[in-house]
Coordinates of C-alpha atoms in Angstrom, one line a residue:
X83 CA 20.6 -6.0 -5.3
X84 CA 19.4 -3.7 -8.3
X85 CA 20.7 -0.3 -6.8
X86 CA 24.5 -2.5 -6.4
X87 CA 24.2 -3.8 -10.3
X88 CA 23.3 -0.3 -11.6
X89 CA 23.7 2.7 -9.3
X90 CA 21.6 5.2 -9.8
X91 CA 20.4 4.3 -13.0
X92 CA 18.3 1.4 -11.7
X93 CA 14.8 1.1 -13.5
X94 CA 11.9 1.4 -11.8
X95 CA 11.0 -2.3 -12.5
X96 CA 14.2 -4.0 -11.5
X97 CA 13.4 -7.4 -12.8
X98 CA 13.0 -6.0 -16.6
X99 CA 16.3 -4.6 -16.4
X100 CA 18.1 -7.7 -16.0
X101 CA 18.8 -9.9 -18.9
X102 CA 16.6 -12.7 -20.0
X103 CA 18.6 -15.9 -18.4
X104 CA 17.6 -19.2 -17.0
X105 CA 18.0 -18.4 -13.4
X106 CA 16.3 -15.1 -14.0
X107 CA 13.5 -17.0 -15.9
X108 CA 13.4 -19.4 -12.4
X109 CA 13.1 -15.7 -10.5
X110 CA 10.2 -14.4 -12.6
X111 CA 8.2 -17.4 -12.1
X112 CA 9.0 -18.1 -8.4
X113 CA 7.7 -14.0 -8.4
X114 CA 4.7 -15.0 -10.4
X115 CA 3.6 -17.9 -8.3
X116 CA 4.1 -15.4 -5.0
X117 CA 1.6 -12.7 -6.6
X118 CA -0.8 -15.6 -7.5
X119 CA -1.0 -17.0 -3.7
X120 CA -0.8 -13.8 -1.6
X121 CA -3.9 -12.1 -3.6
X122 CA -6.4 -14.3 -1.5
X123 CA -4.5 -12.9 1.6
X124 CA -4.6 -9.2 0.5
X125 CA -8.3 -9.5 -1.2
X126 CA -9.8 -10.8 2.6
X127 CA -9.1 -7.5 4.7
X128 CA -10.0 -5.5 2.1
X129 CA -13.4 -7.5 1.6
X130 CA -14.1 -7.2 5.1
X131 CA -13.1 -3.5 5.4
X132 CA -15.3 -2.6 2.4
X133 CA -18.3 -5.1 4.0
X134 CA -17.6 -2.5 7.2
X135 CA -18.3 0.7 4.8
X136 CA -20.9 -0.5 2.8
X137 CA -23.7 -2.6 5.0
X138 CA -22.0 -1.6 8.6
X139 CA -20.6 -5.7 9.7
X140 CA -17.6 -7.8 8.8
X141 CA -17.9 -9.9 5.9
X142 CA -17.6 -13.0 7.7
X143 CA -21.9 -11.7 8.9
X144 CA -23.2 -11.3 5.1
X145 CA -25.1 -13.3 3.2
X146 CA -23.8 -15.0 0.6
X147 CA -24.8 -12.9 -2.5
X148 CA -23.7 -9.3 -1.1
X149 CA -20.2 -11.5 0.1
X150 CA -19.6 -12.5 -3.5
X151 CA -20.9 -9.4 -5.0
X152 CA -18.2 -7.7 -2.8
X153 CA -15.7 -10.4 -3.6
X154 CA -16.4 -9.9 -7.1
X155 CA -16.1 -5.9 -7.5
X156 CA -12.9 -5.9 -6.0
X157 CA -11.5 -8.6 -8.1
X158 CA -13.3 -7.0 -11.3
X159 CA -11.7 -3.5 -9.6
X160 CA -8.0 -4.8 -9.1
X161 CA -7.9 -6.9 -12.6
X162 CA -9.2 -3.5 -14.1
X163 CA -6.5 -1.6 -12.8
X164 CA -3.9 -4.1 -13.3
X165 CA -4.5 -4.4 -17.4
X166 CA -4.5 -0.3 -17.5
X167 CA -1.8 0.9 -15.6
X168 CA 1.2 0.1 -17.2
X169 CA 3.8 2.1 -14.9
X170 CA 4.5 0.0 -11.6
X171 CA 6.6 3.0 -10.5
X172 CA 4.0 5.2 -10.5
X173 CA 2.0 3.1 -8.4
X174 CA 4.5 2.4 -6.2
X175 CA 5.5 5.6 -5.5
X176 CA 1.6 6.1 -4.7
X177 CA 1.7 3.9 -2.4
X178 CA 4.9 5.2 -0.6
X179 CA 3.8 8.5 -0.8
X180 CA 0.6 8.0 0.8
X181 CA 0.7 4.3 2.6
X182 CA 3.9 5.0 4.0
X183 CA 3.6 8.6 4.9
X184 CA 0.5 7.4 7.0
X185 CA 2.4 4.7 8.9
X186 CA 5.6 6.8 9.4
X187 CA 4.5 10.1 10.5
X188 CA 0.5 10.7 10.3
X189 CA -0.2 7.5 12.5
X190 CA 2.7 7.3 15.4
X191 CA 2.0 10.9 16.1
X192 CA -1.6 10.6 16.5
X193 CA -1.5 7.5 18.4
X194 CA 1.1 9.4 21.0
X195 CA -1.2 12.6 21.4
X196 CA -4.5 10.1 22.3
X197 CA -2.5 8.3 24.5
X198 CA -1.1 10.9 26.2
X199 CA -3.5 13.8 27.7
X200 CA -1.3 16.0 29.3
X201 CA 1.0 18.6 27.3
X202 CA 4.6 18.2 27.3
X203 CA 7.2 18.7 24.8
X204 CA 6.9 15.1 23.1
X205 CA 3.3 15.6 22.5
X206 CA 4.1 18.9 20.7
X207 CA 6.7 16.8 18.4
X208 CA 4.1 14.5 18.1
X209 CA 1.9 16.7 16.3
X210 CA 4.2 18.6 14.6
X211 CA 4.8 14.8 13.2
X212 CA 1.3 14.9 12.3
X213 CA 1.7 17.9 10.3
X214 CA 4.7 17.3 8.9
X215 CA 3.1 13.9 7.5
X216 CA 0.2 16.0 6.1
X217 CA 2.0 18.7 4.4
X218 CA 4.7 15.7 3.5
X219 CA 1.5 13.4 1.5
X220 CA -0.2 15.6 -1.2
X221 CA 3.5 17.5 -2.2
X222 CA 5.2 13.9 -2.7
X223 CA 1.5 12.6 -4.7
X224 CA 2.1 15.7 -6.5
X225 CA 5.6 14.7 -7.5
X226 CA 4.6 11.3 -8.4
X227 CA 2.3 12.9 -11.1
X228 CA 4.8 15.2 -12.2
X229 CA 7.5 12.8 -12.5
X230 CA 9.7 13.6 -9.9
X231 CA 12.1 11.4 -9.1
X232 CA 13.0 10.3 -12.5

C-alpha cells in the first residue's frame, strides 16, 4: 500500500508517486479501463435522481429528447469538471468531508430517531450524532479549502 511505501509523506495521488515501470504501466491502464466502464454505472442514478428534481419521474418515464438532454448535461458537467480541476485531493477530500460525514453520522442518527418515537438515552445519542455530523461537515469543507491536512 502507499501509506507502507512512504509513511506519512504519501502524495495525495498515490499512483503518480510511484516510478514509471512496466507493471506500474499494466496498473494505470487496468485503472483506466475501470474509470471507463464504471461511468455508465455512476452516470444512471444520477440521471434518474436529476429526472426526479427536474420534471418530478424517473428517467426510465421521459421522453427521449429531455432523457438525452439530461444524459447529455451531466456528461458535458462531469467532462467540465474533470479537464479543470487538477487537484484529486481536493476533491476527494470533498467528498469525504461531505459524502462520508452524511453516511457516518448525519444519516444513522436520523434514521434511529424516525424509527424510534419514544425518548430514551440512544435516541438522545442519536441526535447528538446528528449534530455532531453537522457541526463536523462545513468545519472539515473549510479545511479542505484551506489546506488542511497537508
Amino acid at each position: 500500500s502507499g501509506y507502507h511505501t512512504y509513511g506519512s509523506n504519501v502524495a495525495k495521488d498515490i499512483i503518480a508517486a510511484y516510478p514509471n515501470t512496466k507493471f506500474l504501466a499494466v496498473g494505470r491502464i487496468g485503472l483506466a479501463f475501470n474509470m471507463a466502464f464504471s461511468y455508465p454505472l455512476q452516470c444512471h442514478p444520477c440521471r434518474n435522481s436529476v429526472s426526479v428534481l427536474v420534471t418530478g419521474e424517473p428517467a426510465q418515464y421521459l421522453d427521449d429528447r429531455v432523457f438525452y438532454t439530461i444524459t447529455f448535461c451531466i456528461l458535458v458537467l462531469s467532462v467540465g469538471i474533470s479537464m479543470a480541476v487538477h487537484d484529486l485531493g481536493l476533491v476527494l477530500g470533498l467528498v469525504g468531508a461531505t459524502g462520508s460525514t452524511t453516511i457516518s453520522y448525519i444519516l444513522p442518527g436520523l434514521f434511529y430517531t424516525q424509527y424510534f418515537e419514544e425518548w430514551h438515552f440512544m435516541k438522545g445519542m442519536a441526535y447528538a450524532m446528528v449534530v455532531m455530523g453537522a457541526i463536523m461537515m462545513p468545519v472539515m469543507v473549510t479545511l479542505c479549502f484551506m489546506g488542511g491536512g497537508k
